């Protein structure tokens, strides 16, 4: 497994994964159409 930064070309697969995660749930309030872009640095665990 390779962990790398998000790139614009990842948007379609990110959205597909996001949709699949909500298919069988009652949660509808957090349905993002695009990945949120932020300038906040990632968490360093």
JSON list of N, CA, C and O in Angstrom, two decimals:
[
{"chain": "A", "resi": 1, "resn": "UNK", "atom": "N", "xyz": [0.84, -1.16, 0.00]},
{"chain": "A", "resi": 1, "resn": "UNK", "atom": "CA", "xyz": [0.00, 0.00, 0.00]},
{"chain": "A", "resi": 1, "resn": "UNK", "atom": "C", "xyz": [0.89, 1.23, 0.00]},
{"chain": "A", "resi": 1, "resn": "UNK", "atom": "O", "xyz": [1.88, 1.29, 0.70]},
{"chain": "A", "resi": 2, "resn": "UNK", "atom": "N", "xyz": [0.49, 2.19, -0.82]},
{"chain": "A", "resi": 2, "resn": "UNK", "atom": "CA", "xyz": [1.22, 3.46, -0.88]},
{"chain": "A", "resi": 2, "resn": "UNK", "atom": "C", "xyz": [0.31, 4.57, -0.37]},
{"chain": "A", "resi": 2, "resn": "UNK", "atom": "O", "xyz": [-0.83, 4.71, -0.82]},
{"chain": "A", "resi": 3, "resn": "UNK", "atom": "N", "xyz": [0.78, 5.34, 0.57]},
{"chain": "A", "resi": 3, "resn": "UNK", "atom": "CA", "xyz": [0.02, 6.49, 1.07]},
{"chain": "A", "resi": 3, "resn": "UNK", "atom": "C", "xyz": [0.64, 7.73, 0.46]},
{"chain": "A", "resi": 3, "resn": "UNK", "atom": "O", "xyz": [1.84, 7.96, 0.58]},
{"chain": "A", "resi": 4, "resn": "UNK", "atom": "N", "xyz": [-0.20, 8.50, -0.23]},
{"chain": "A", "resi": 4, "resn": "UNK", "atom": "CA", "xyz": [0.30, 9.69, -0.91]},
{"chain": "A", "resi": 4, "resn": "UNK", "atom": "C", "xyz": [-0.72, 10.81, -0.77]},
{"chain": "A", "resi": 4, "resn": "UNK", "atom": "O", "xyz": [-1.84, 10.59, -0.33]},
{"chain": "A", "resi": 5, "resn": "UNK", "atom": "N", "xyz": [-0.34, 12.00, -1.16]},
{"chain": "A", "resi": 5, "resn": "UNK", "atom": "CA", "xyz": [-1.24, 13.15, -1.11]},
{"chain": "A", "resi": 5, "resn": "UNK", "atom": "C", "xyz": [-2.34, 13.00, -2.15]},
{"chain": "A", "resi": 5, "resn": "UNK", "atom": "O", "xyz": [-2.14, 12.39, -3.20]},
{"chain": "A", "resi": 6, "resn": "UNK", "atom": "N", "xyz": [-3.48, 13.59, -1.85]},
{"chain": "A", "resi": 6, "resn": "UNK", "atom": "CA", "xyz": [-4.61, 13.63, -2.78]},
{"chain": "A", "resi": 6, "resn": "UNK", "atom": "C", "xyz": [-4.25, 14.49, -3.98]},
{"chain": "A", "resi": 6, "resn": "UNK", "atom": "O", "xyz": [-3.64, 15.54, -3.85]},
{"chain": "A", "resi": 7, "resn": "UNK", "atom": "N", "xyz": [-4.61, 14.01, -5.17]},
{"chain": "A", "resi": 7, "resn": "UNK", "atom": "CA", "xyz": [-4.38, 14.76, -6.40]},
{"chain": "A", "resi": 7, "resn": "UNK", "atom": "C", "xyz": [-5.71, 14.93, -7.12]},
{"chain": "A", "resi": 7, "resn": "UNK", "atom": "O", "xyz": [-6.62, 14.12, -6.96]},
{"chain": "A", "resi": 8, "resn": "UNK", "atom": "N", "xyz": [-5.86, 15.99, -7.92]},
{"chain": "A", "resi": 8, "resn": "UNK", "atom": "CA", "xyz": [-7.13, 16.22, -8.63]},
{"chain": "A", "resi": 8, "resn": "UNK", "atom": "C", "xyz": [-7.59, 15.01, -9.45]},
{"chain": "A", "resi": 8, "resn": "UNK", "atom": "O", "xyz": [-8.79, 14.78, -9.58]},
{"chain": "A", "resi": 9, "resn": "UNK", "atom": "N", "xyz": [-6.69, 14.22, -9.99]},
{"chain": "A", "resi": 9, "resn": "UNK", "atom": "CA", "xyz": [-7.09, 13.05, -10.78]},
{"chain": "A", "resi": 9, "resn": "UNK", "atom": "C", "xyz": [-7.76, 11.98, -9.91]},
{"chain": "A", "resi": 9, "resn": "UNK", "atom": "O", "xyz": [-8.37, 11.06, -10.43]},
{"chain": "A", "resi": 10, "resn": "UNK", "atom": "N", "xyz": [-7.68, 12.11, -8.59]},
{"chain": "A", "resi": 10, "resn": "UNK", "atom": "CA", "xyz": [-8.29, 11.14, -7.66]},
{"chain": "A", "resi": 10, "resn": "UNK", "atom": "C", "xyz": [-9.76, 11.42, -7.40]},
{"chain": "A", "resi": 10, "resn": "UNK", "atom": "O", "xyz": [-10.44, 10.63, -6.77]},
{"chain": "A", "resi": 11, "resn": "UNK", "atom": "N", "xyz": [-10.27, 12.55, -7.89]},
{"chain": "A", "resi": 11, "resn": "UNK", "atom": "CA", "xyz": [-11.61, 12.98, -7.52]},
{"chain": "A", "resi": 11, "resn": "UNK", "atom": "C", "xyz": [-12.70, 11.97, -7.88]},
{"chain": "A", "resi": 11, "resn": "UNK", "atom": "O", "xyz": [-13.57, 11.68, -7.07]},
{"chain": "A", "resi": 12, "resn": "UNK", "atom": "N", "xyz": [-12.67, 11.39, -9.06]},
{"chain": "A", "resi": 12, "resn": "UNK", "atom": "CA", "xyz": [-13.71, 10.45, -9.46]},
{"chain": "A", "resi": 12, "resn": "UNK", "atom": "C", "xyz": [-13.73, 9.21, -8.56]},
{"chain": "A", "resi": 12, "resn": "UNK", "atom": "O", "xyz": [-14.78, 8.78, -8.09]},
{"chain": "A", "resi": 13, "resn": "UNK", "atom": "N", "xyz": [-12.58, 8.64, -8.27]},
{"chain": "A", "resi": 13, "resn": "UNK", "atom": "CA", "xyz": [-12.55, 7.45, -7.41]},
{"chain": "A", "resi": 13, "resn": "UNK", "atom": "C", "xyz": [-12.89, 7.81, -5.97]},
{"chain": "A", "resi": 13, "resn": "UNK", "atom": "O", "xyz": [-13.51, 7.03, -5.25]},
{"chain": "A", "resi": 14, "resn": "UNK", "atom": "N", "xyz": [-12.50, 9.01, -5.52]},
{"chain": "A", "resi": 14, "resn": "UNK", "atom": "CA", "xyz": [-12.86, 9.46, -4.17]},
{"chain": "A", "resi": 14, "resn": "UNK", "atom": "C", "xyz": [-14.38, 9.58, -4.06]},
{"chain": "A", "resi": 14, "resn": "UNK", "atom": "O", "xyz": [-14.98, 9.11, -3.09]},
{"chain": "A", "resi": 15, "resn": "UNK", "atom": "N", "xyz": [-15.01, 10.18, -5.06]},
{"chain": "A", "resi": 15, "resn": "UNK", "atom": "CA", "xyz": [-16.46, 10.36, -5.04]},
{"chain": "A", "resi": 15, "resn": "UNK", "atom": "C", "xyz": [-17.17, 9.01, -5.08]},
{"chain": "A", "resi": 15, "resn": "UNK", "atom": "O", "xyz": [-18.13, 8.78, -4.35]},
{"chain": "A", "resi": 16, "resn": "UNK", "atom": "N", "xyz": [-16.69, 8.08, -5.89]},
{"chain": "A", "resi": 16, "resn": "UNK", "atom": "CA", "xyz": [-17.27, 6.74, -5.96]},
{"chain": "A", "resi": 16, "resn": "UNK", "atom": "C", "xyz": [-17.20, 6.05, -4.59]},
{"chain": "A", "resi": 16, "resn": "UNK", "atom": "O", "xyz": [-18.18, 5.49, -4.12]},
{"chain": "A", "resi": 17, "resn": "UNK", "atom": "N", "xyz": [-16.08, 6.12, -3.95]},
{"chain": "A", "resi": 17, "resn": "UNK", "atom": "CA", "xyz": [-15.91, 5.53, -2.62]},
{"chain": "A", "resi": 17, "resn": "UNK", "atom": "C", "xyz": [-16.83, 6.19, -1.61]},
{"chain": "A", "resi": 17, "resn": "UNK", "atom": "O", "xyz": [-17.46, 5.52, -0.78]},
{"chain": "A", "resi": 18, "resn": "UNK", "atom": "N", "xyz": [-16.95, 7.49, -1.69]},
{"chain": "A", "resi": 18, "resn": "UNK", "atom": "CA", "xyz": [-17.82, 8.24, -0.78]},
{"chain": "A", "resi": 18, "resn": "UNK", "atom": "C", "xyz": [-19.29, 7.83, -0.96]},
{"chain": "A", "resi": 18, "resn": "UNK", "atom": "O", "xyz": [-20.00, 7.62, 0.00]},
{"chain": "A", "resi": 19, "resn": "UNK", "atom": "N", "xyz": [-19.72, 7.70, -2.20]},
{"chain": "A", "resi": 19, "resn": "UNK", "atom": "CA", "xyz": [-21.11, 7.29, -2.48]},
{"chain": "A", "resi": 19, "resn": "UNK", "atom": "C", "xyz": [-21.35, 5.88, -1.96]},
{"chain": "A", "resi": 19, "resn": "UNK", "atom": "O", "xyz": [-22.38, 5.62, -1.31]},
{"chain": "A", "resi": 20, "resn": "UNK", "atom": "N", "xyz": [-20.45, 4.97, -2.21]},
{"chain": "A", "resi": 20, "resn": "UNK", "atom": "CA", "xyz": [-20.62, 3.59, -1.74]},
{"chain": "A", "resi": 20, "resn": "UNK", "atom": "C", "xyz": [-20.70, 3.52, -0.22]},
{"chain": "A", "resi": 20, "resn": "UNK", "atom": "O", "xyz": [-21.41, 2.67, 0.33]},
{"chain": "A", "resi": 21, "resn": "UNK", "atom": "N", "xyz": [-20.03, 4.42, 0.47]},
{"chain": "A", "resi": 21, "resn": "UNK", "atom": "CA", "xyz": [-20.06, 4.39, 1.94]},
{"chain": "A", "resi": 21, "resn": "UNK", "atom": "C", "xyz": [-21.42, 4.80, 2.50]},
{"chain": "A", "resi": 21, "resn": "UNK", "atom": "O", "xyz": [-21.74, 4.49, 3.63]},
{"chain": "A", "resi": 22, "resn": "UNK", "atom": "N", "xyz": [-22.23, 5.51, 1.70]},
{"chain": "A", "resi": 22, "resn": "UNK", "atom": "CA", "xyz": [-23.54, 5.98, 2.17]},
{"chain": "A", "resi": 22, "resn": "UNK", "atom": "C", "xyz": [-24.72, 5.18, 1.63]},
{"chain": "A", "resi": 22, "resn": "UNK", "atom": "O", "xyz": [-25.85, 5.42, 2.03]},
{"chain": "A", "resi": 23, "resn": "UNK", "atom": "N", "xyz": [-24.50, 4.25, 0.74]},
{"chain": "A", "resi": 23, "resn": "UNK", "atom": "CA", "xyz": [-25.62, 3.56, 0.08]},
{"chain": "A", "resi": 23, "resn": "UNK", "atom": "C", "xyz": [-26.58, 2.90, 1.06]},
{"chain": "A", "resi": 23, "resn": "UNK", "atom": "O", "xyz": [-27.79, 3.03, 0.92]},
{"chain": "A", "resi": 24, "resn": "UNK", "atom": "N", "xyz": [-26.09, 2.20, 2.04]},
{"chain": "A", "resi": 24, "resn": "UNK", "atom": "CA", "xyz": [-26.99, 1.49, 2.96]},
{"chain": "A", "resi": 24, "resn": "UNK", "atom": "C", "xyz": [-27.05, 2.14, 4.34]},
{"chain": "A", "resi": 24, "resn": "UNK", "atom": "O", "xyz": [-27.22, 1.46, 5.34]},
{"chain": "A", "resi": 25, "resn": "UNK", "atom": "N", "xyz": [-26.93, 3.45, 4.40]},
{"chain": "A", "resi": 25, "resn": "UNK", "atom": "CA", "xyz": [-27.03, 4.15, 5.67]},
{"chain": "A", "resi": 25, "resn": "UNK", "atom": "C", "xyz": [-28.16, 5.18, 5.62]},
{"chain": "A", "resi": 25, "resn": "UNK", "atom": "O", "xyz": [-28.64, 5.53, 4.55]},
{"chain": "A", "resi": 26, "resn": "UNK", "atom": "N", "xyz": [-28.55, 5.63, 6.77]},
{"chain": "A", "resi": 26, "resn": "UNK", "atom": "CA", "xyz": [-29.60, 6.65, 6.86]},
{"chain": "A", "resi": 26, "resn": "UNK", "atom": "C", "xyz": [-29.00, 8.05, 6.87]},
{"chain": "A", "resi": 26, "resn": "UNK", "atom": "O", "xyz": [-29.72, 9.03, 6.98]},
{"chain": "A", "resi": 27, "resn": "UNK", "atom": "N", "xyz": [-27.70, 8.16, 6.78]},
{"chain": "A", "resi": 27, "resn": "UNK", "atom": "CA", "xyz": [-27.02, 9.45, 6.84]},
{"chain": "A", "resi": 27, "resn": "UNK", "atom": "C", "xyz": [-27.10, 10.13, 5.47]},
{"chain": "A", "resi": 27, "resn": "UNK", "atom": "O", "xyz": [-26.60, 9.60, 4.49]},
{"chain": "A", "resi": 28, "resn": "UNK", "atom": "N", "xyz": [-27.72, 11.29, 5.42]},
{"chain": "A", "resi": 28, "resn": "UNK", "atom": "CA", "xyz": [-27.80, 12.03, 4.15]},
{"chain": "A", "resi": 28, "resn": "UNK", "atom": "C", "xyz": [-27.35, 13.47, 4.31]},
{"chain": "A", "resi": 28, "resn": "UNK", "atom": "O", "xyz": [-27.34, 14.21, 3.35]},
{"chain": "A", "resi": 29, "resn": "UNK", "atom": "N", "xyz": [-26.98, 13.87, 5.50]},
{"chain": "A", "resi": 29, "resn": "UNK", "atom": "CA", "xyz": [-26.63, 15.27, 5.73]},
{"chain": "A", "resi": 29, "resn": "UNK", "atom": "C", "xyz": [-25.21, 15.62, 5.31]},
{"chain": "A", "resi": 29, "resn": "UNK", "atom": "O", "xyz": [-24.88, 16.78, 5.18]},
{"chain": "A", "resi": 30, "resn": "UNK", "atom": "N", "xyz": [-24.37, 14.64, 5.08]},
{"chain": "A", "resi": 30, "resn": "UNK", "atom": "CA", "xyz": [-22.98, 14.92, 4.71]},
{"chain": "A", "resi": 30, "resn": "UNK", "atom": "C", "xyz": [-22.67, 14.34, 3.34]},
{"chain": "A", "resi": 30, "resn": "UNK", "atom": "O", "xyz": [-21.75, 13.55, 3.19]},
{"chain": "A", "resi": 31, "resn": "UNK", "atom": "N", "xyz": [-23.43, 14.69, 2.35]},
{"chain": "A", "resi": 31, "resn": "UNK", "atom": "CA", "xyz": [-23.20, 14.16, 1.01]},
{"chain": "A", "resi": 31, "resn": "UNK", "atom": "C", "xyz": [-22.44, 15.20, 0.18]},
{"chain": "A", "resi": 31, "resn": "UNK", "atom": "O", "xyz": [-23.03, 16.07, -0.44]},
{"chain": "A", "resi": 32, "resn": "UNK", "atom": "N", "xyz": [-21.13, 15.11, 0.22]},
{"chain": "A", "resi": 32, "resn": "UNK", "atom": "CA", "xyz": [-20.27, 16.05, -0.51]},
{"chain": "A", "resi": 32, "resn": "UNK", "atom": "C", "xyz": [-20.16, 15.61, -1.97]},
{"chain": "A", "resi": 32, "resn": "UNK", "atom": "O", "xyz": [-20.03, 14.44, -2.26]},
{"chain": "A", "resi": 33, "resn": "UNK", "atom": "N", "xyz": [-20.21, 16.58, -2.86]},
{"chain": "A", "resi": 33, "resn": "UNK", "atom": "CA", "xyz": [-20.05, 16.28, -4.28]},
{"chain": "A", "resi": 33, "resn": "UNK", "atom": "C", "xyz": [-18.58, 16.33, -4.71]},
{"chain": "A", "resi": 33, "resn": "UNK", "atom": "O", "xyz": [-18.22, 15.78, -5.73]},
{"chain": "A", "resi": 34, "resn": "UNK", "atom": "N", "xyz": [-17.78, 16.99, -3.92]},
{"chain": "A", "resi": 34, "resn": "UNK", "atom": "CA", "xyz": [-16.35, 17.10, -4.19]},
{"chain": "A", "resi": 34, "resn": "UNK", "atom": "C", "xyz": [-15.58, 16.99, -2.90]},
{"chain": "A", "resi": 34, "resn": "UNK", "atom": "O", "xyz": [-16.09, 17.30, -1.84]},
{"chain": "A", "resi": 35, "resn": "UNK", "atom": "N", "xyz": [-14.34, 16.59, -3.01]},
{"chain": "A", "resi": 35, "resn": "UNK", "atom": "CA", "xyz": [-13.48, 16.55, -1.83]},
{"chain": "A", "resi": 35, "resn": "UNK", "atom": "C", "xyz": [-13.20, 17.98, -1.40]},
{"chain": "A", "resi": 35, "resn": "UNK", "atom": "O", "xyz": [-12.88, 18.83, -2.22]},
{"chain": "A", "resi": 36, "resn": "UNK", "atom": "N", "xyz": [-13.35, 18.24, -0.14]},
{"chain": "A", "resi": 36, "resn": "UNK", "atom": "CA", "xyz": [-13.10, 19.56, 0.40]},
{"chain": "A", "resi": 36, "resn": "UNK", "atom": "C", "xyz": [-11.62, 19.90, 0.28]},
{"chain": "A", "resi": 36, "resn": "UNK", "atom": "O", "xyz": [-10.77, 19.13, 0.66]},
{"chain": "A", "resi": 37, "resn": "UNK", "atom": "N", "xyz": [-11.34, 21.08, -0.26]},
{"chain": "A", "resi": 37, "resn": "UNK", "atom": "CA", "xyz": [-9.94, 21.50, -0.35]},
{"chain": "A", "resi": 37, "resn": "UNK", "atom": "C", "xyz": [-9.64, 22.43, 0.83]},
{"chain": "A", "resi": 37, "resn": "UNK", "atom": "O", "xyz": [-10.45, 23.26, 1.20]},
{"chain": "A", "resi": 38, "resn": "UNK", "atom": "N", "xyz": [-8.50, 22.26, 1.40]},
{"chain": "A", "resi": 38, "resn": "UNK", "atom": "CA", "xyz": [-8.13, 23.04, 2.57]},
{"chain": "A", "resi": 38, "resn": "UNK", "atom": "C", "xyz": [-6.63, 23.33, 2.53]},
{"chain": "A", "resi": 38, "resn": "UNK", "atom": "O", "xyz": [-5.87, 22.62, 1.89]},
{"chain": "A", "resi": 39, "resn": "UNK", "atom": "N", "xyz": [-6.26, 24.36, 3.21]},
{"chain": "A", "resi": 39, "resn": "UNK", "atom": "CA", "xyz": [-4.84, 24.69, 3.31]},
{"chain": "A", "resi": 39, "resn": "UNK", "atom": "C", "xyz": [-4.27, 24.24, 4.65]},
{"chain": "A", "resi": 39, "resn": "UNK", "atom": "O", "xyz": [-3.10, 24.46, 4.94]},
{"chain": "A", "resi": 40, "resn": "UNK", "atom": "N", "xyz": [-5.10, 23.59, 5.45]},
{"chain": "A", "resi": 40, "resn": "UNK", "atom": "CA", "xyz": [-4.66, 23.10, 6.75]},
{"chain": "A", "resi": 40, "resn": "UNK", "atom": "C", "xyz": [-3.69, 21.94, 6.54]},
{"chain": "A", "resi": 40, "resn": "UNK", "atom": "O", "xyz": [-3.97, 21.04, 5.76]},
{"chain": "A", "resi": 41, "resn": "UNK", "atom": "N", "xyz": [-2.57, 21.94, 7.22]},
{"chain": "A", "resi": 41, "resn": "UNK", "atom": "CA", "xyz": [-1.61, 20.84, 7.06]},
{"chain": "A", "resi": 41, "resn": "UNK", "atom": "C", "xyz": [-2.21, 19.54, 7.61]},
{"chain": "A", "resi": 41, "resn": "UNK", "atom": "O", "xyz": [-3.05, 19.55, 8.51]},
{"chain": "A", "resi": 42, "resn": "UNK", "atom": "N", "xyz": [-1.82, 18.40, 7.05]},
{"chain": "A", "resi": 42, "resn": "UNK", "atom": "CA", "xyz": [-2.35, 17.12, 7.52]},
{"chain": "A", "resi": 42, "resn": "UNK", "atom": "C", "xyz": [-1.90, 16.81, 8.95]},
{"chain": "A", "resi": 42, "resn": "UNK", "atom": "O", "xyz": [-0.90, 17.34, 9.43]},
{"chain": "A", "resi": 43, "resn": "UNK", "atom": "N", "xyz": [-2.66, 15.97, 9.60]},
{"chain": "A", "resi": 43, "resn": "UNK", "atom": "CA", "xyz": [-2.29, 15.53, 10.95]},
{"chain": "A", "resi": 43, "resn": "UNK", "atom": "C", "xyz": [-1.07, 14.62, 10.88]},
{"chain": "A", "resi": 43, "resn": "UNK", "atom": "O", "xyz": [-0.98, 13.77, 10.01]},
{"chain": "A", "resi": 44, "resn": "UNK", "atom": "N", "xyz": [-0.17, 14.79, 11.77]},
{"chain": "A", "resi": 44, "resn": "UNK", "atom": "CA", "xyz": [1.01, 13.93, 11.83]},
{"chain": "A", "resi": 44, "resn": "UNK", "atom": "C", "xyz": [0.88, 13.02, 13.04]},
{"chain": "A", "resi": 44, "resn": "UNK", "atom": "O", "xyz": [1.09, 13.45, 14.16]},
{"chain": "A", "resi": 45, "resn": "UNK", "atom": "N", "xyz": [0.47, 11.81, 12.82]},
{"chain": "A", "resi": 45, "resn": "UNK", "atom": "CA", "xyz": [0.24, 10.86, 13.90]},
{"chain": "A", "resi": 45, "resn": "UNK", "atom": "C", "xyz": [1.49, 10.15, 14.25]},
{"chain": "A", "resi": 45, "resn": "UNK", "atom": "O", "xyz": [2.26, 9.66, 13.70]}
]
